[in-house]
Amino acid sequence: LNDGGNTGSGGALQATRTATVNVSAVDDASVVTLGRTSGGYTENQSDFIIDNALTLADVDNPTLSSATVSITGNFRSAEDRLLPSSGTVNGITYSYNTGTGVLTLSGSATLAAYQDALRSIKYENISENPNTATRTLSIVAGTSVAKTLTVSIARTNDAPVNNAPLVIPAITEDAISNAGSLISSFLGATDADGNALGVAVTSVDNSNGTWQYSTDGGATWIAFGTPSDSAARLLRDSDKIRFVPNADFAGTATIAYRAWDRTTGTVGSTADLSNPNSVGAFKAVTNGDETAYSATKQTATLTVTAVNDA
């Protein structure tokens, strides 16, 4: 203290005093730093890690007791999953709520353990025809500020499922000019992607007549000949087939086929399905498109009913 010589005698008077300031500690929130802000997920992918480079820091505490990863944008409860959805690893318990899209991590563990845990979280979509709206994910560690990233969703083709066929409408003996039947009249196939369907005909029984097909509504008929796995005839469900029986024949004739989802191939042409990797759920590349042809074949049957000959 100094009075500047303004009071008393003998010049300026000085004195010293000591004051104590107490600084109270406050808990600083943990800090999440993302390694990326966006990513891309492909249908059926099983190894999509949300962010394997995020970091977690806290200037006050070497431990943490909770964290959450949430799908906050365009959440689809029937499709979206965060993994691991349950269990306990390194003292951290995982619990995923399928109704809210929130994965909760709980339990006292080191920051390093929580960082490793958050780096291992995966996103998965369990639909075979996923909604492609971009998902927004939010990550919170303790009381940290939420950090968000986006995940784009890409579909891949799914091979059709070749369910048991219906019976092809019957014809009568000697009906050599019959109108035929739509392929849709017997095809029982389904497709998860909602693609228009058809068939890849792999064999026909011509022992008692001739199988034919038409791609113009029955105006023109073409004999199948001898289709095979290496030369399967491709037809839409709106195309027609017919069996032209030999004279006086009564009995059954069959046609074998795989379901075709029409994502590759040309109507009326043939496809080589002799390689096992050409059909079913085979993927040419990891997470790539499945084939356009069903894994299984079906055989449809047509009956030629006898008529009384004069």
PDB file of N, CA, C and O in Angstrom, residues 17-76:
ATOM      1  N   ARG A  17       0.372  -6.026   2.712  1.00  0.00           N
ATOM      2  CA  ARG A  17      -0.633  -6.945   3.216  1.00  0.00           C
ATOM      3  C   ARG A  17      -0.694  -8.179   2.283  1.00  0.00           C
ATOM      4  O   ARG A  17      -0.442  -8.086   1.091  1.00  0.00           O
ATOM      5  N   THR A  18      -1.051  -9.296   2.801  1.00  0.00           N
ATOM      6  CA  THR A  18      -1.148 -10.546   2.024  1.00  0.00           C
ATOM      7  C   THR A  18      -2.593 -11.012   1.991  1.00  0.00           C
ATOM      8  O   THR A  18      -3.261 -11.041   3.048  1.00  0.00           O
ATOM      9  N   ALA A  19      -3.064 -11.347   0.754  1.00  0.00           N
ATOM     10  CA  ALA A  19      -4.431 -11.867   0.590  1.00  0.00           C
ATOM     11  C   ALA A  19      -4.359 -13.257  -0.044  1.00  0.00           C
ATOM     12  O   ALA A  19      -3.504 -13.530  -0.891  1.00  0.00           O
ATOM     13  N   THR A  20      -5.256 -14.115   0.351  1.00  0.00           N
ATOM     14  CA  THR A  20      -5.311 -15.488  -0.180  1.00  0.00           C
ATOM     15  C   THR A  20      -6.561 -15.659  -1.037  1.00  0.00           C
ATOM     16  O   THR A  20      -7.662 -15.297  -0.614  1.00  0.00           O
ATOM     17  N   VAL A  21      -6.381 -16.191  -2.280  1.00  0.00           N
ATOM     18  CA  VAL A  21      -7.492 -16.467  -3.196  1.00  0.00           C
ATOM     19  C   VAL A  21      -7.629 -17.978  -3.343  1.00  0.00           C
ATOM     20  O   VAL A  21      -6.669 -18.656  -3.733  1.00  0.00           O
ATOM     21  N   ASN A  22      -8.770 -18.507  -3.003  1.00  0.00           N
ATOM     22  CA  ASN A  22      -9.022 -19.937  -3.141  1.00  0.00           C
ATOM     23  C   ASN A  22      -9.682 -20.228  -4.490  1.00  0.00           C
ATOM     24  O   ASN A  22     -10.706 -19.632  -4.826  1.00  0.00           O
ATOM     25  N   VAL A  23      -9.092 -21.117  -5.282  1.00  0.00           N
ATOM     26  CA  VAL A  23      -9.640 -21.530  -6.581  1.00  0.00           C
ATOM     27  C   VAL A  23     -10.241 -22.916  -6.401  1.00  0.00           C
ATOM     28  O   VAL A  23      -9.526 -23.882  -6.095  1.00  0.00           O
ATOM     29  N   SER A  24     -11.548 -22.986  -6.550  1.00  0.00           N
ATOM     30  CA  SER A  24     -12.244 -24.260  -6.375  1.00  0.00           C
ATOM     31  C   SER A  24     -12.240 -25.052  -7.676  1.00  0.00           C
ATOM     32  O   SER A  24     -12.540 -24.506  -8.754  1.00  0.00           O
ATOM     33  N   ALA A  25     -11.898 -26.306  -7.582  1.00  0.00           N
ATOM     34  CA  ALA A  25     -11.870 -27.166  -8.766  1.00  0.00           C
ATOM     35  C   ALA A  25     -13.293 -27.491  -9.229  1.00  0.00           C
ATOM     36  O   ALA A  25     -14.210 -27.649  -8.416  1.00  0.00           O
ATOM     37  N   VAL A  26     -13.487 -27.570 -10.553  1.00  0.00           N
ATOM     38  CA  VAL A  26     -14.743 -28.035 -11.136  1.00  0.00           C
ATOM     39  C   VAL A  26     -14.422 -29.184 -12.078  1.00  0.00           C
ATOM     40  O   VAL A  26     -13.310 -29.283 -12.601  1.00  0.00           O
ATOM     41  N   ASP A  27     -15.389 -30.056 -12.262  1.00  0.00           N
ATOM     42  CA  ASP A  27     -15.171 -31.219 -13.123  1.00  0.00           C
ATOM     43  C   ASP A  27     -15.308 -30.816 -14.582  1.00  0.00           C
ATOM     44  O   ASP A  27     -16.356 -30.328 -15.008  1.00  0.00           O
ATOM     45  N   ASP A  28     -14.241 -30.978 -15.321  1.00  0.00           N
ATOM     46  CA  ASP A  28     -14.294 -30.699 -16.759  1.00  0.00           C
ATOM     47  C   ASP A  28     -14.822 -31.927 -17.484  1.00  0.00           C
ATOM     48  O   ASP A  28     -14.413 -33.061 -17.193  1.00  0.00           O
ATOM     49  N   ALA A  29     -15.728 -31.698 -18.409  1.00  0.00           N
ATOM     50  CA  ALA A  29     -16.331 -32.802 -19.151  1.00  0.00           C
ATOM     51  C   ALA A  29     -15.295 -33.511 -20.013  1.00  0.00           C
ATOM     52  O   ALA A  29     -14.305 -32.917 -20.448  1.00  0.00           O
ATOM     53  N   SER A  30     -15.519 -34.768 -20.233  1.00  0.00           N
ATOM     54  CA  SER A  30     -14.682 -35.518 -21.177  1.00  0.00           C
ATOM     55  C   SER A  30     -14.854 -34.932 -22.575  1.00  0.00           C
ATOM     56  O   SER A  30     -15.863 -34.283 -22.895  1.00  0.00           O
ATOM     57  N   VAL A  31     -13.873 -35.158 -23.407  1.00  0.00           N
ATOM     58  CA  VAL A  31     -13.891 -34.618 -24.767  1.00  0.00           C
ATOM     59  C   VAL A  31     -13.764 -35.767 -25.766  1.00  0.00           C
ATOM     60  O   VAL A  31     -12.812 -36.542 -25.702  1.00  0.00           O
ATOM     61  N   VAL A  32     -14.748 -35.854 -26.670  1.00  0.00           N
ATOM     62  CA  VAL A  32     -14.711 -36.840 -27.750  1.00  0.00           C
ATOM     63  C   VAL A  32     -14.272 -36.132 -29.026  1.00  0.00           C
ATOM     64  O   VAL A  32     -14.854 -35.103 -29.401  1.00  0.00           O
ATOM     65  N   THR A  33     -13.261 -36.666 -29.683  1.00  0.00           N
ATOM     66  CA  THR A  33     -12.805 -36.130 -30.964  1.00  0.00           C
ATOM     67  C   THR A  33     -12.955 -37.226 -32.013  1.00  0.00           C
ATOM     68  O   THR A  33     -12.371 -38.314 -31.869  1.00  0.00           O
ATOM     69  N   LEU A  34     -13.737 -36.950 -33.035  1.00  0.00           N
ATOM     70  CA  LEU A  34     -13.992 -37.967 -34.058  1.00  0.00           C
ATOM     71  C   LEU A  34     -12.825 -38.081 -35.029  1.00  0.00           C
ATOM     72  O   LEU A  34     -12.157 -37.096 -35.350  1.00  0.00           O
ATOM     73  N   GLY A  35     -12.650 -39.313 -35.521  1.00  0.00           N
ATOM     74  CA  GLY A  35     -11.647 -39.535 -36.556  1.00  0.00           C
ATOM     75  C   GLY A  35     -12.191 -39.297 -37.949  1.00  0.00           C
ATOM     76  O   GLY A  35     -11.434 -39.139 -38.911  1.00  0.00           O
ATOM     77  N   ARG A  36     -13.522 -39.279 -38.066  1.00  0.00           N
ATOM     78  CA  ARG A  36     -14.179 -38.977 -39.340  1.00  0.00           C
ATOM     79  C   ARG A  36     -15.591 -38.478 -39.050  1.00  0.00           C
ATOM     80  O   ARG A  36     -16.122 -38.683 -37.952  1.00  0.00           O
ATOM     81  N   THR A  37     -16.196 -37.851 -40.034  1.00  0.00           N
ATOM     82  CA  THR A  37     -17.549 -37.314 -39.854  1.00  0.00           C
ATOM     83  C   THR A  37     -18.575 -37.993 -40.752  1.00  0.00           C
ATOM     84  O   THR A  37     -19.759 -37.675 -40.678  1.00  0.00           O
ATOM     85  N   SER A  38     -18.142 -38.937 -41.574  1.00  0.00           N
ATOM     86  CA  SER A  38     -19.089 -39.651 -42.436  1.00  0.00           C
ATOM     87  C   SER A  38     -18.506 -40.994 -42.836  1.00  0.00           C
ATOM     88  O   SER A  38     -17.292 -41.211 -42.778  1.00  0.00           O
ATOM     89  N   GLY A  39     -19.401 -41.898 -43.249  1.00  0.00           N
ATOM     90  CA  GLY A  39     -18.988 -43.211 -43.719  1.00  0.00           C
ATOM     91  C   GLY A  39     -20.079 -43.808 -44.586  1.00  0.00           C
ATOM     92  O   GLY A  39     -21.194 -43.275 -44.656  1.00  0.00           O
ATOM     93  N   GLY A  40     -19.781 -44.904 -45.251  1.00  0.00           N
ATOM     94  CA  GLY A  40     -20.746 -45.547 -46.138  1.00  0.00           C
ATOM     95  C   GLY A  40     -20.912 -47.017 -45.808  1.00  0.00           C
ATOM     96  O   GLY A  40     -19.917 -47.751 -45.712  1.00  0.00           O
ATOM     97  N   TYR A  41     -22.162 -47.438 -45.620  1.00  0.00           N
ATOM     98  CA  TYR A  41     -22.487 -48.827 -45.300  1.00  0.00           C
ATOM     99  C   TYR A  41     -23.174 -49.470 -46.488  1.00  0.00           C
ATOM    100  O   TYR A  41     -24.053 -48.857 -47.115  1.00  0.00           O
ATOM    101  N   THR A  42     -22.804 -50.719 -46.797  1.00  0.00           N
ATOM    102  CA  THR A  42     -23.410 -51.471 -47.883  1.00  0.00           C
ATOM    103  C   THR A  42     -24.224 -52.626 -47.327  1.00  0.00           C
ATOM    104  O   THR A  42     -23.769 -53.321 -46.411  1.00  0.00           O
ATOM    105  N   GLU A  43     -25.418 -52.819 -47.856  1.00  0.00           N
ATOM    106  CA  GLU A  43     -26.317 -53.891 -47.407  1.00  0.00           C
ATOM    107  C   GLU A  43     -25.569 -55.200 -47.163  1.00  0.00           C
ATOM    108  O   GLU A  43     -24.734 -55.613 -47.973  1.00  0.00           O
ATOM    109  N   ASN A  44     -25.885 -55.840 -46.028  1.00  0.00           N
ATOM    110  CA  ASN A  44     -25.302 -57.112 -45.590  1.00  0.00           C
ATOM    111  C   ASN A  44     -23.861 -56.989 -45.092  1.00  0.00           C
ATOM    112  O   ASN A  44     -23.236 -58.001 -44.750  1.00  0.00           O
ATOM    113  N   GLN A  45     -23.329 -55.770 -45.003  1.00  0.00           N
ATOM    114  CA  GLN A  45     -21.968 -55.602 -44.500  1.00  0.00           C
ATOM    115  C   GLN A  45     -21.936 -55.919 -43.012  1.00  0.00           C
ATOM    116  O   GLN A  45     -22.782 -55.473 -42.245  1.00  0.00           O
ATOM    117  N   SER A  46     -20.948 -56.686 -42.592  1.00  0.00           N
ATOM    118  CA  SER A  46     -20.868 -57.107 -41.198  1.00  0.00           C
ATOM    119  C   SER A  46     -19.678 -56.502 -40.458  1.00  0.00           C
ATOM    120  O   SER A  46     -19.500 -56.759 -39.262  1.00  0.00           O
ATOM    121  N   ASP A  47     -18.871 -55.702 -41.159  1.00  0.00           N
ATOM    122  CA  ASP A  47     -17.648 -55.198 -40.545  1.00  0.00           C
ATOM    123  C   ASP A  47     -17.565 -53.676 -40.553  1.00  0.00           C
ATOM    124  O   ASP A  47     -16.476 -53.109 -40.536  1.00  0.00           O
ATOM    125  N   PHE A  48     -18.732 -52.999 -40.539  1.00  0.00           N
ATOM    126  CA  PHE A  48     -18.712 -51.539 -40.603  1.00  0.00           C
ATOM    127  C   PHE A  48     -18.534 -50.948 -39.201  1.00  0.00           C
ATOM    128  O   PHE A  48     -19.464 -50.910 -38.396  1.00  0.00           O
ATOM    129  N   ILE A  49     -17.328 -50.488 -38.901  1.00  0.00           N
ATOM    130  CA  ILE A  49     -17.031 -49.825 -37.636  1.00  0.00           C
ATOM    131  C   ILE A  49     -17.330 -48.340 -37.792  1.00  0.00           C
ATOM    132  O   ILE A  49     -16.912 -47.706 -38.765  1.00  0.00           O
ATOM    133  N   ILE A  50     -18.058 -47.787 -36.840  1.00  0.00           N
ATOM    134  CA  ILE A  50     -18.490 -46.396 -36.942  1.00  0.00           C
ATOM    135  C   ILE A  50     -17.297 -45.447 -37.027  1.00  0.00           C
ATOM    136  O   ILE A  50     -17.225 -44.596 -37.906  1.00  0.00           O
ATOM    137  N   ASP A  51     -16.348 -45.561 -36.092  1.00  0.00           N
ATOM    138  CA  ASP A  51     -15.170 -44.692 -36.109  1.00  0.00           C
ATOM    139  C   ASP A  51     -14.068 -45.357 -35.295  1.00  0.00           C
ATOM    140  O   ASP A  51     -14.092 -45.335 -34.064  1.00  0.00           O
ATOM    141  N   ASN A  52     -13.108 -45.954 -35.973  1.00  0.00           N
ATOM    142  CA  ASN A  52     -12.036 -46.662 -35.266  1.00  0.00           C
ATOM    143  C   ASN A  52     -10.846 -45.765 -34.945  1.00  0.00           C
ATOM    144  O   ASN A  52      -9.788 -46.250 -34.522  1.00  0.00           O
ATOM    145  N   ALA A  53     -11.013 -44.444 -35.135  1.00  0.00           N
ATOM    146  CA  ALA A  53      -9.910 -43.520 -34.865  1.00  0.00           C
ATOM    147  C   ALA A  53     -10.306 -42.400 -33.908  1.00  0.00           C
ATOM    148  O   ALA A  53      -9.540 -41.456 -33.713  1.00  0.00           O
ATOM    149  N   LEU A  54     -11.509 -42.480 -33.318  1.00  0.00           N
ATOM    150  CA  LEU A  54     -11.906 -41.433 -32.375  1.00  0.00           C
ATOM    151  C   LEU A  54     -10.999 -41.452 -31.151  1.00  0.00           C
ATOM    152  O   LEU A  54     -10.413 -42.475 -30.798  1.00  0.00           O
ATOM    153  N   THR A  55     -10.872 -40.304 -30.494  1.00  0.00           N
ATOM    154  CA  THR A  55     -10.080 -40.231 -29.274  1.00  0.00           C
ATOM    155  C   THR A  55     -10.942 -39.695 -28.145  1.00  0.00           C
ATOM    156  O   THR A  55     -11.914 -38.968 -28.362  1.00  0.00           O
ATOM    157  N   LEU A  56     -10.560 -40.061 -26.935  1.00  0.00           N
ATOM    158  CA  LEU A  56     -11.304 -39.685 -25.738  1.00  0.00           C
ATOM    159  C   LEU A  56     -10.320 -39.115 -24.723  1.00  0.00           C
ATOM    160  O   LEU A  56      -9.281 -39.719 -24.447  1.00  0.00           O
ATOM    161  N   ALA A  57     -10.636 -37.930 -24.177  1.00  0.00           N
ATOM    162  CA  ALA A  57      -9.740 -37.284 -23.219  1.00  0.00           C
ATOM    163  C   ALA A  57     -10.537 -36.689 -22.074  1.00  0.00           C
ATOM    164  O   ALA A  57     -11.713 -36.339 -22.229  1.00  0.00           O
ATOM    165  N   ASP A  58      -9.873 -36.569 -20.920  1.00  0.00           N
ATOM    166  CA  ASP A  58     -10.485 -35.932 -19.756  1.00  0.00           C
ATOM    167  C   ASP A  58      -9.350 -35.421 -18.873  1.00  0.00           C
ATOM    168  O   ASP A  58      -8.527 -36.213 -18.390  1.00  0.00           O
ATOM    169  N   VAL A  59      -9.282 -34.095 -18.651  1.00  0.00           N
ATOM    170  CA  VAL A  59      -8.168 -33.508 -17.901  1.00  0.00           C
ATOM    171  C   VAL A  59      -8.273 -33.783 -16.411  1.00  0.00           C
ATOM    172  O   VAL A  59      -7.290 -33.612 -15.665  1.00  0.00           O
ATOM    173  N   ASP A  60      -9.464 -34.183 -15.939  1.00  0.00           N
ATOM    174  CA  ASP A  60      -9.670 -34.369 -14.502  1.00  0.00           C
ATOM    175  C   ASP A  60      -9.629 -35.823 -14.055  1.00  0.00           C
ATOM    176  O   ASP A  60      -9.124 -36.133 -12.970  1.00  0.00           O
ATOM    177  N   ASN A  61     -10.225 -36.689 -14.865  1.00  0.00           N
ATOM    178  CA  ASN A  61     -10.460 -38.053 -14.403  1.00  0.00           C
ATOM    179  C   ASN A  61      -9.826 -39.087 -15.330  1.00  0.00           C
ATOM    180  O   ASN A  61      -9.971 -38.998 -16.548  1.00  0.00           O
ATOM    181  N   PRO A  62      -9.175 -40.057 -14.753  1.00  0.00           N
ATOM    182  CA  PRO A  62      -8.603 -41.137 -15.571  1.00  0.00           C
ATOM    183  C   PRO A  62      -9.607 -42.239 -15.874  1.00  0.00           C
ATOM    184  O   PRO A  62      -9.296 -43.178 -16.602  1.00  0.00           O
ATOM    185  N   THR A  63     -10.805 -42.117 -15.296  1.00  0.00           N
ATOM    186  CA  THR A  63     -11.828 -43.138 -15.508  1.00  0.00           C
ATOM    187  C   THR A  63     -13.122 -42.509 -15.998  1.00  0.00           C
ATOM    188  O   THR A  63     -13.314 -41.295 -15.929  1.00  0.00           O
ATOM    189  N   LEU A  64     -14.018 -43.375 -16.461  1.00  0.00           N
ATOM    190  CA  LEU A  64     -15.323 -42.949 -16.966  1.00  0.00           C
ATOM    191  C   LEU A  64     -16.333 -44.016 -16.563  1.00  0.00           C
ATOM    192  O   LEU A  64     -15.975 -45.184 -16.379  1.00  0.00           O
ATOM    193  N   SER A  65     -17.585 -43.620 -16.436  1.00  0.00           N
ATOM    194  CA  SER A  65     -18.598 -44.596 -15.999  1.00  0.00           C
ATOM    195  C   SER A  65     -19.701 -44.826 -17.014  1.00  0.00           C
ATOM    196  O   SER A  65     -20.521 -45.733 -16.836  1.00  0.00           O
ATOM    197  N   SER A  66     -19.761 -44.022 -18.094  1.00  0.00           N
ATOM    198  CA  SER A  66     -20.834 -44.234 -19.069  1.00  0.00           C
ATOM    199  C   SER A  66     -20.515 -43.549 -20.389  1.00  0.00           C
ATOM    200  O   SER A  66     -19.726 -42.602 -20.453  1.00  0.00           O
ATOM    201  N   ALA A  67     -21.176 -44.056 -21.424  1.00  0.00           N
ATOM    202  CA  ALA A  67     -21.105 -43.460 -22.763  1.00  0.00           C
ATOM    203  C   ALA A  67     -22.312 -43.963 -23.553  1.00  0.00           C
ATOM    204  O   ALA A  67     -22.892 -45.007 -23.219  1.00  0.00           O
ATOM    205  N   THR A  68     -22.688 -43.236 -24.584  1.00  0.00           N
ATOM    206  CA  THR A  68     -23.792 -43.676 -25.444  1.00  0.00           C
ATOM    207  C   THR A  68     -23.439 -43.433 -26.905  1.00  0.00           C
ATOM    208  O   THR A  68     -22.736 -42.482 -27.248  1.00  0.00           O
ATOM    209  N   VAL A  69     -23.929 -44.329 -27.728  1.00  0.00           N
ATOM    210  CA  VAL A  69     -23.900 -44.143 -29.182  1.00  0.00           C
ATOM    211  C   VAL A  69     -25.351 -44.255 -29.633  1.00  0.00           C
ATOM    212  O   VAL A  69     -26.009 -45.273 -29.367  1.00  0.00           O
ATOM    213  N   SER A  70     -25.869 -43.237 -30.294  1.00  0.00           N
ATOM    214  CA  SER A  70     -27.295 -43.185 -30.636  1.00  0.00           C
ATOM    215  C   SER A  70     -27.491 -42.905 -32.112  1.00  0.00           C
ATOM    216  O   SER A  70     -26.731 -42.134 -32.723  1.00  0.00           O
ATOM    217  N   ILE A  71     -28.504 -43.541 -32.691  1.00  0.00           N
ATOM    218  CA  ILE A  71     -28.916 -43.221 -34.055  1.00  0.00           C
ATOM    219  C   ILE A  71     -29.988 -42.156 -33.924  1.00  0.00           C
ATOM    220  O   ILE A  71     -31.126 -42.422 -33.541  1.00  0.00           O
ATOM    221  N   THR A  72     -29.642 -40.927 -34.220  1.00  0.00           N
ATOM    222  CA  THR A  72     -30.528 -39.791 -33.963  1.00  0.00           C
ATOM    223  C   THR A  72     -31.216 -39.254 -35.199  1.00  0.00           C
ATOM    224  O   THR A  72     -32.138 -38.453 -35.093  1.00  0.00           O
ATOM    225  N   GLY A  73     -30.781 -39.681 -36.368  1.00  0.00           N
ATOM    226  CA  GLY A  73     -31.390 -39.201 -37.607  1.00  0.00           C
ATOM    227  C   GLY A  73     -31.755 -40.335 -38.524  1.00  0.00           C
ATOM    228  O   GLY A  73     -30.926 -41.204 -38.820  1.00  0.00           O
ATOM    229  N   ASN A  74     -33.037 -40.379 -38.973  1.00  0.00           N
ATOM    230  CA  ASN A  74     -33.563 -41.398 -39.896  1.00  0.00           C
ATOM    231  C   ASN A  74     -33.468 -42.809 -39.331  1.00  0.00           C
ATOM    232  O   ASN A  74     -33.257 -43.778 -40.076  1.00  0.00           O
ATOM    233  N   PHE A  75     -33.644 -42.927 -38.030  1.00  0.00           N
ATOM    234  CA  PHE A  75     -33.602 -44.235 -37.376  1.00  0.00           C
ATOM    235  C   PHE A  75     -34.753 -45.110 -37.839  1.00  0.00           C
ATOM    236  O   PHE A  75     -35.898 -44.677 -37.923  1.00  0.00           O
ATOM    237  N   ARG A  76     -34.447 -46.378 -38.155  1.00  0.00           N
ATOM    238  CA  ARG A  76     -35.451 -47.372 -38.524  1.00  0.00           C
ATOM    239  C   ARG A  76     -35.312 -48.549 -37.556  1.00  0.00           C
ATOM    240  O   ARG A  76     -34.364 -49.329 -37.644  1.00  0.00           O
TER     241      ARG A  76
END
